[in-house]
Amino acid sequence: MTIQILAIIVSVVLFLVIIDLIRRGRLKERYSIVWLAASAVIFLLSIWRGLLEGISLWLGVFYPPSFLFLIAFFFLLLIVLHFSVVLSRIYNENKRLAQEIGLLRTEVKELKK
Amino acid sequence: MSKILIIIPAFNEEATIGSVIPSVKKEMPDADIVVVNDGSHDKTSQIAKTLGAVVIDLPYNLGIGAAMQAGYRFAKSMGYDIAVQVDADGQHPANQIKNLIKPIEDNKADVIIGSRFLGKGEYKPSLARLVGMTVFAKVVSFIIKNKVTDTTSGFRAVNKKVVNFFSSIYPDDYPEVEALVLLYKAGFSIMDTAVIMDERHGGKSSITPIRGLYYMVKVLLAVFVDTLKRIEREA
């Protein structure tokens, strides 16, 4: 089926793009795990139609492709949450750095006196 | 004799800082003064330096919580025994600082809050403000199992243990109210004492009446989130 081929191509391309970004140092390994997991799951579900249909029917979803959307949605939610956690950490580190710069400036001034 | 540091966080306070520093110096001649200039665009920093205060110039506006914490980090690195927070807008009368420090020196509590509602002050907030402050006082008193009358007062004195604690943990958004919950969770003792506060000399409150209710809800949310936080107090 055309949609299946398209899904396979998209997930493979996504996977290769992520690997290439890591290889060129544009994406940190620590932030790539969620993305790799997402592309792997989408790849698995697109080559193995039976799995997608099986899980969908078991969950009571009678139109399997819509289950694929649900999975994609969960992954996006996970990735966005991950970003918020990272952002909070970076905020704290940034604050600490700014405070430290202020304190060091003051120390330098006092030493120059 | 304990080493005392007066921390004055300031953001664009050139109108008042010039009178606050000399009045603190006059009342507390043995204390050191540090002004944390939180990225002011005006002459706050220059005026404070001319008046002989140590100034920490932050590279950009970090917000009141982070600026205050910079002051506490300074106090820790310089080994001060007591730190006192004083606003740069002149509403905290310097002649009351001694009353805040006394109970700390007598080991009565780890934190002393200067309360506008205890004793004989002439403090008359607007009705909306009074309602908000009463709600905060009730909620925070309930959470920390200890009666505090003025949770939004930024006129406080703390001992060395609290200086160390604040150097690692200090709330960002609504630091006065939130700090009380964090202090309680870390096991510090909090006490309030009567102070007479002046009306603001310059500038205006960061809280406008229209945003009052919104502010109240946000602070209460932050306080409830704080009660869920895991606080580790370093030895």
Short mmCIF file of C-alpha atoms in Angstrom, two decimals:
data_model
loop_
_atom_site.label_atom_id
_atom_site.label_comp_id
_atom_site.label_asym_id
_atom_site.label_seq_id
_atom_site.Cartn_x
_atom_site.Cartn_y
_atom_site.Cartn_z
CA MET A 1 0.00 0.00 0.00
CA THR A 2 1.21 3.46 -0.90
CA ILE A 3 0.63 4.91 2.59
CA GLN A 4 2.68 2.11 4.10
CA ILE A 5 5.59 2.75 1.74
CA LEU A 6 5.37 6.48 2.51
CA ALA A 7 5.40 5.81 6.26
CA ILE A 8 8.44 3.53 5.91
CA ILE A 9 10.31 6.12 3.84
CA VAL A 10 9.47 8.93 6.27
CA SER A 11 10.62 6.98 9.34
CA VAL A 12 13.84 5.82 7.65
CA VAL A 13 14.64 9.36 6.47
CA LEU A 14 13.90 10.72 9.98
CA PHE A 15 16.22 8.13 11.50
CA LEU A 16 19.02 8.91 9.03
CA VAL A 17 18.64 12.68 9.54
CA ILE A 18 18.92 12.22 13.33
CA ILE A 19 22.02 10.00 12.97
CA ASP A 20 23.59 12.54 10.60
CA LEU A 21 22.86 15.45 12.98
CA ILE A 22 24.52 13.55 15.82
CA ARG A 23 27.46 12.61 13.59
CA ARG A 24 28.07 16.24 12.65
CA GLY A 25 27.70 17.36 16.25
CA ARG A 26 24.58 19.44 15.56
CA LEU A 27 22.43 17.34 17.88
CA LYS A 28 23.65 16.26 21.30
CA GLU A 29 23.35 12.55 22.00
CA ARG A 30 21.55 13.31 25.25
CA TYR A 31 18.72 15.07 23.42
CA SER A 32 18.53 12.53 20.59
CA ILE A 33 17.27 9.49 22.49
CA VAL A 34 13.59 10.48 22.37
CA TRP A 35 13.87 11.23 18.66
CA LEU A 36 15.59 7.91 17.90
CA ALA A 37 12.95 6.03 19.90
CA ALA A 38 10.17 7.87 18.05
CA SER A 39 11.57 7.07 14.61
CA ALA A 40 12.22 3.43 15.59
CA VAL A 41 8.65 2.90 16.82
CA ILE A 42 7.13 4.55 13.75
CA PHE A 43 9.39 2.46 11.52
CA LEU A 44 8.39 -0.77 13.30
CA LEU A 45 4.67 0.03 13.07
CA SER A 46 4.91 0.94 9.37
CA ILE A 47 6.72 -2.22 8.20
CA TRP A 48 4.72 -4.52 10.47
CA ARG A 49 1.09 -3.75 9.61
CA GLY A 50 -0.16 -6.71 11.65
CA LEU A 51 1.31 -5.21 14.83
CA LEU A 52 -0.38 -1.85 14.26
CA GLU A 53 -3.71 -3.51 13.48
CA GLY A 54 -3.39 -5.93 16.39
CA ILE A 55 -2.70 -3.22 18.96
CA SER A 56 -5.39 -0.94 17.49
CA LEU A 57 -8.10 -3.58 17.65
CA TRP A 58 -7.00 -4.67 21.12
CA LEU A 59 -7.34 -1.06 22.27
CA GLY A 60 -10.71 -0.71 20.53
CA VAL A 61 -9.44 1.59 17.77
CA PHE A 62 -11.15 0.38 14.58
CA TYR A 63 -9.20 2.54 12.17
CA PRO A 64 -5.51 1.62 12.68
CA PRO A 65 -3.99 4.72 11.00
CA SER A 66 -5.63 6.92 13.62
CA PHE A 67 -3.78 4.92 16.25
CA LEU A 68 -0.57 5.90 14.49
CA PHE A 69 -1.55 9.55 14.98
CA LEU A 70 -2.10 8.89 18.66
CA ILE A 71 1.39 7.41 18.99
CA ALA A 72 2.91 10.35 17.13
CA PHE A 73 0.99 12.70 19.45
CA PHE A 74 2.34 10.97 22.54
CA PHE A 75 5.87 11.21 21.24
CA LEU A 76 5.49 14.91 20.51
CA LEU A 77 4.11 15.43 24.00
CA LEU A 78 7.10 13.57 25.44
CA ILE A 79 9.57 15.55 23.36
CA VAL A 80 8.00 18.91 24.29
CA LEU A 81 7.99 17.97 27.97
CA HIS A 82 11.61 16.95 27.65
CA PHE A 83 12.37 20.37 26.16
CA SER A 84 10.68 22.12 29.09
CA VAL A 85 12.79 20.13 31.53
CA VAL A 86 15.96 20.95 29.61
CA LEU A 87 14.93 24.61 29.37
CA SER A 88 14.41 24.79 33.14
CA ARG A 89 17.83 23.32 33.74
CA ILE A 90 19.43 25.75 31.31
CA TYR A 91 17.57 28.62 33.01
CA ASN A 92 19.07 27.63 36.36
CA GLU A 93 22.56 27.28 34.94
CA ASN A 94 22.24 30.61 33.17
CA LYS A 95 21.07 32.34 36.36
CA ARG A 96 23.97 30.87 38.30
CA LEU A 97 26.41 32.09 35.64
CA ALA A 98 24.97 35.61 35.66
CA GLN A 99 25.18 35.77 39.47
CA GLU A 100 28.73 34.48 39.33
CA ILE A 101 29.70 37.13 36.76
CA GLY A 102 28.28 39.83 39.04
CA LEU A 103 30.16 38.48 42.06
CA LEU A 104 33.42 38.11 40.14
CA ARG A 105 33.15 41.65 38.74
CA THR A 106 32.75 42.93 42.29
CA GLU A 107 35.74 40.92 43.47
CA VAL A 108 37.90 42.20 40.61
CA LYS A 109 36.89 45.79 41.42
CA GLU A 110 37.75 45.32 45.09
CA LEU A 111 41.11 43.77 44.21
CA LYS A 112 41.99 46.65 41.88
CA LYS A 113 41.45 49.19 44.65
CA MET B 1 30.44 41.09 67.48
CA SER B 2 28.72 39.48 64.52
CA LYS B 3 29.52 40.48 60.97
CA ILE B 4 26.42 42.03 59.46
CA LEU B 5 25.61 42.53 55.79
CA ILE B 6 22.75 44.69 54.54
CA ILE B 7 21.58 43.46 51.12
CA ILE B 8 19.76 46.03 48.99
CA PRO B 9 18.49 44.68 45.66
CA ALA B 10 17.87 47.52 43.23
CA PHE B 11 16.39 47.80 39.77
CA ASN B 12 16.15 51.38 38.48
CA GLU B 13 16.02 52.95 41.93
CA GLU B 14 18.11 56.09 41.32
CA ALA B 15 15.38 58.25 42.88
CA THR B 16 15.62 56.61 46.31
CA ILE B 17 18.88 54.67 46.61
CA GLY B 18 20.75 57.91 47.37
CA SER B 19 18.79 58.38 50.58
CA VAL B 20 18.51 54.71 51.59
CA ILE B 21 22.27 54.04 51.76
CA PRO B 22 23.17 57.00 54.01
CA SER B 23 20.27 56.27 56.38
CA VAL B 24 21.36 52.62 56.70
CA LYS B 25 24.96 53.73 57.24
CA LYS B 26 23.90 56.15 59.93
CA GLU B 27 21.87 53.56 61.82
CA MET B 28 24.22 50.63 61.26
CA PRO B 29 27.74 52.06 61.15
CA ASP B 30 29.40 48.67 61.70
CA ALA B 31 27.47 46.82 59.02
CA ASP B 32 28.54 46.45 55.39
CA ILE B 33 26.17 47.32 52.58
CA VAL B 34 25.92 45.50 49.29
CA VAL B 35 23.68 46.80 46.54
CA VAL B 36 22.70 44.20 43.97
CA ASN B 37 22.14 46.18 40.80
CA ASP B 38 19.81 43.98 38.79
CA GLY B 39 20.62 45.39 35.37
CA SER B 40 19.34 48.93 35.98
CA HIS B 41 19.25 51.34 33.05
CA ASP B 42 19.64 54.39 35.25
CA LYS B 43 22.33 55.69 37.63
CA THR B 44 21.51 53.30 40.50
CA SER B 45 24.91 51.61 40.35
CA GLN B 46 26.96 54.83 40.12
CA ILE B 47 25.07 56.49 42.97
CA ALA B 48 25.51 53.43 45.21
CA LYS B 49 29.25 53.27 44.44
CA THR B 50 29.72 56.99 45.14
CA LEU B 51 28.05 56.49 48.51
CA GLY B 52 30.56 53.80 49.37
CA ALA B 53 28.41 50.67 49.05
CA VAL B 54 29.80 47.53 47.50
CA VAL B 55 27.87 47.03 44.26
CA ILE B 56 27.23 43.75 42.47
CA ASP B 57 26.40 44.63 38.89
CA LEU B 58 24.46 41.78 37.34
CA PRO B 59 24.97 41.49 33.57
CA TYR B 60 21.23 41.69 32.82
CA ASN B 61 17.91 41.88 34.69
CA LEU B 62 17.59 38.54 36.48
CA GLY B 63 14.49 39.33 38.52
CA ILE B 64 14.13 39.97 42.23
CA GLY B 65 14.63 36.37 43.40
CA ALA B 66 17.86 35.76 41.52
CA ALA B 67 19.18 39.24 42.41
CA MET B 68 18.51 38.65 46.08
CA GLN B 69 20.22 35.28 45.86
CA ALA B 70 23.30 36.94 44.38
CA GLY B 71 23.39 39.04 47.56
CA TYR B 72 23.16 35.92 49.72
CA ARG B 73 25.91 34.24 47.72
CA PHE B 74 28.06 37.29 48.37
CA ALA B 75 27.25 37.07 52.09
CA LYS B 76 28.22 33.41 52.12
CA SER B 77 31.50 33.90 50.28
CA MET B 78 32.48 36.77 52.58
CA GLY B 79 31.53 34.86 55.72
CA TYR B 80 28.86 37.16 57.16
CA ASP B 81 27.01 36.00 60.28
CA ILE B 82 23.79 37.92 59.66
CA ALA B 83 22.23 39.22 56.46
CA VAL B 84 19.41 41.77 56.33
CA GLN B 85 17.26 42.42 53.26
CA VAL B 86 16.29 46.05 52.81
CA ASP B 87 14.31 47.46 49.86
CA ALA B 88 15.90 50.18 47.77
CA ASP B 89 12.69 52.20 47.56
CA GLY B 90 12.98 53.53 51.09
CA GLN B 91 9.93 51.84 52.60
CA HIS B 92 12.03 49.95 55.14
CA PRO B 93 13.16 52.39 57.81
CA ALA B 94 16.81 51.90 58.68
CA ASN B 95 16.22 52.61 62.36
CA GLN B 96 14.23 49.36 62.58
CA ILE B 97 17.08 47.11 61.36
CA LYS B 98 18.39 46.71 64.91
CA ASN B 99 15.02 45.27 65.98
CA LEU B 100 15.31 42.61 63.29
CA ILE B 101 18.87 41.68 64.18
CA LYS B 102 18.40 41.49 67.93
CA PRO B 103 16.36 38.23 68.00
CA ILE B 104 18.83 36.64 65.54
CA GLU B 105 21.75 37.53 67.79
CA ASP B 106 19.83 36.14 70.75
CA ASN B 107 19.28 32.89 68.81
CA LYS B 108 15.51 33.20 69.06
CA ALA B 109 14.94 32.26 65.42
CA ASP B 110 16.77 31.66 62.14
CA VAL B 111 14.68 34.20 60.23
CA ILE B 112 13.05 37.40 61.46
CA ILE B 113 10.40 39.09 59.35
CA GLY B 114 9.59 42.72 59.87
CA SER B 115 5.79 42.78 60.01
CA ARG B 116 3.72 45.82 59.17
CA PHE B 117 0.71 44.41 60.97
CA LEU B 118 2.15 43.80 64.40
CA GLY B 119 2.31 46.62 66.88
CA LYS B 120 1.68 50.26 66.43
CA GLY B 121 2.42 50.94 62.76
CA GLU B 122 0.43 53.37 60.69
CA TYR B 123 0.38 50.96 57.78
CA LYS B 124 -2.94 51.21 55.91
CA PRO B 125 -3.04 49.15 52.73
CA SER B 126 -5.93 49.41 50.29
CA LEU B 127 -8.80 47.02 50.96
CA ALA B 128 -7.93 44.74 48.01
CA ARG B 129 -4.34 44.59 49.16
CA LEU B 130 -5.35 43.92 52.72
CA VAL B 131 -7.56 41.02 51.63
CA GLY B 132 -4.71 39.53 49.58
CA MET B 133 -2.19 39.91 52.38
CA THR B 134 -4.60 38.35 54.88
CA VAL B 135 -5.19 35.36 52.60
CA PHE B 136 -1.42 34.85 52.17
CA ALA B 137 -0.88 35.14 55.91
CA LYS B 138 -3.60 32.56 56.65
CA VAL B 139 -2.48 30.10 53.97
CA VAL B 140 1.23 30.37 54.77
CA SER B 141 0.63 30.23 58.54
CA PHE B 142 -1.37 27.05 58.00
CA ILE B 143 1.33 25.46 55.81
CA ILE B 144 4.26 26.33 58.04
CA LYS B 145 2.30 25.62 61.25
CA ASN B 146 3.42 28.92 62.70
CA LYS B 147 1.70 32.29 62.76
CA VAL B 148 3.18 34.84 60.36
CA THR B 149 1.37 38.12 59.90
CA ASP B 150 3.16 39.73 56.95
CA THR B 151 4.27 37.23 54.31
CA THR B 152 5.00 39.77 51.58
CA SER B 153 7.34 41.86 53.68
CA GLY B 154 10.81 41.93 52.19
CA PHE B 155 12.28 43.40 55.38
CA ARG B 156 14.04 40.39 56.90
CA ALA B 157 17.09 39.31 58.81
CA VAL B 158 18.58 35.83 58.63
CA ASN B 159 21.43 34.01 60.33
CA LYS B 160 24.40 32.25 58.77
CA LYS B 161 22.65 28.90 58.34
CA VAL B 162 19.92 30.56 56.29
CA VAL B 163 22.50 32.52 54.28
CA ASN B 164 24.01 29.18 53.26
CA PHE B 165 20.59 27.72 52.49
CA PHE B 166 19.54 30.73 50.37
CA SER B 167 22.83 30.58 48.48
CA SER B 168 21.78 27.23 47.07
CA ILE B 169 17.98 27.54 47.06
CA TYR B 170 16.07 30.78 46.61
CA PRO B 171 12.71 31.12 44.85
CA ASP B 172 12.59 33.12 41.61
CA ASP B 173 9.09 34.36 41.12
CA TYR B 174 7.44 35.44 44.38
CA PRO B 175 10.41 35.12 46.70
CA GLU B 176 9.00 36.69 49.88
CA VAL B 177 6.04 34.36 50.24
CA GLU B 178 7.65 31.28 48.71
CA ALA B 179 10.83 31.54 50.77
CA LEU B 180 8.81 31.05 53.96
CA VAL B 181 7.47 27.70 52.77
CA LEU B 182 10.93 26.55 51.65
CA LEU B 183 12.47 27.66 54.96
CA TYR B 184 9.84 25.75 56.89
CA LYS B 185 10.46 22.64 54.80
CA ALA B 186 14.18 22.90 55.46
CA GLY B 187 13.46 23.05 59.20
CA PHE B 188 14.34 26.68 59.95
CA SER B 189 12.51 28.66 62.60
CA ILE B 190 10.69 31.80 61.50
CA MET B 191 9.51 34.64 63.72
CA ASP B 192 7.97 38.01 62.98
CA THR B 193 8.49 41.24 64.79
CA ALA B 194 6.77 44.61 64.62
CA VAL B 195 8.25 47.30 62.39
CA ILE B 196 6.93 50.66 61.36
CA MET B 197 7.19 51.06 57.62
CA ASP B 198 7.11 54.22 55.62
CA GLU B 199 5.09 54.70 52.49
CA ARG B 200 7.13 54.10 49.37
CA HIS B 201 9.36 57.07 48.62
CA GLY B 202 9.60 56.60 44.90
CA GLY B 203 8.57 54.19 42.21
CA LYS B 204 5.45 52.14 42.64
CA SER B 205 4.56 48.67 43.80
CA SER B 206 5.13 45.94 41.28
CA ILE B 207 1.50 45.00 41.93
CA THR B 208 -1.20 47.09 40.29
CA PRO B 209 -4.78 46.67 41.59
CA ILE B 210 -6.04 45.25 38.27
CA ARG B 211 -3.48 42.48 38.36
CA GLY B 212 -4.01 41.95 42.06
CA LEU B 213 -6.26 38.93 41.87
CA TYR B 214 -4.20 37.32 39.12
CA TYR B 215 -1.10 37.89 41.23
CA MET B 216 -2.77 36.32 44.26
CA VAL B 217 -3.74 33.19 42.36
CA LYS B 218 -0.23 32.85 40.92
CA VAL B 219 1.43 33.23 44.30
CA LEU B 220 -0.90 30.71 45.92
CA LEU B 221 -0.22 28.25 43.10
CA ALA B 222 3.51 28.73 43.52
CA VAL B 223 3.16 28.22 47.26
CA PHE B 224 1.24 24.96 46.78
CA VAL B 225 3.84 23.74 44.31
CA ASP B 226 6.51 24.62 46.87
CA THR B 227 4.83 22.42 49.45
CA LEU B 228 5.38 19.49 47.07
CA LYS B 229 9.05 20.26 46.46
CA ARG B 230 11.77 18.13 47.90
CA ILE B 231 14.11 20.39 49.82
CA GLU B 232 17.48 19.15 50.89
CA ARG B 233 19.33 21.20 53.42
CA GLU B 234 23.06 20.84 53.23
CA ALA B 235 24.90 20.16 56.43
#
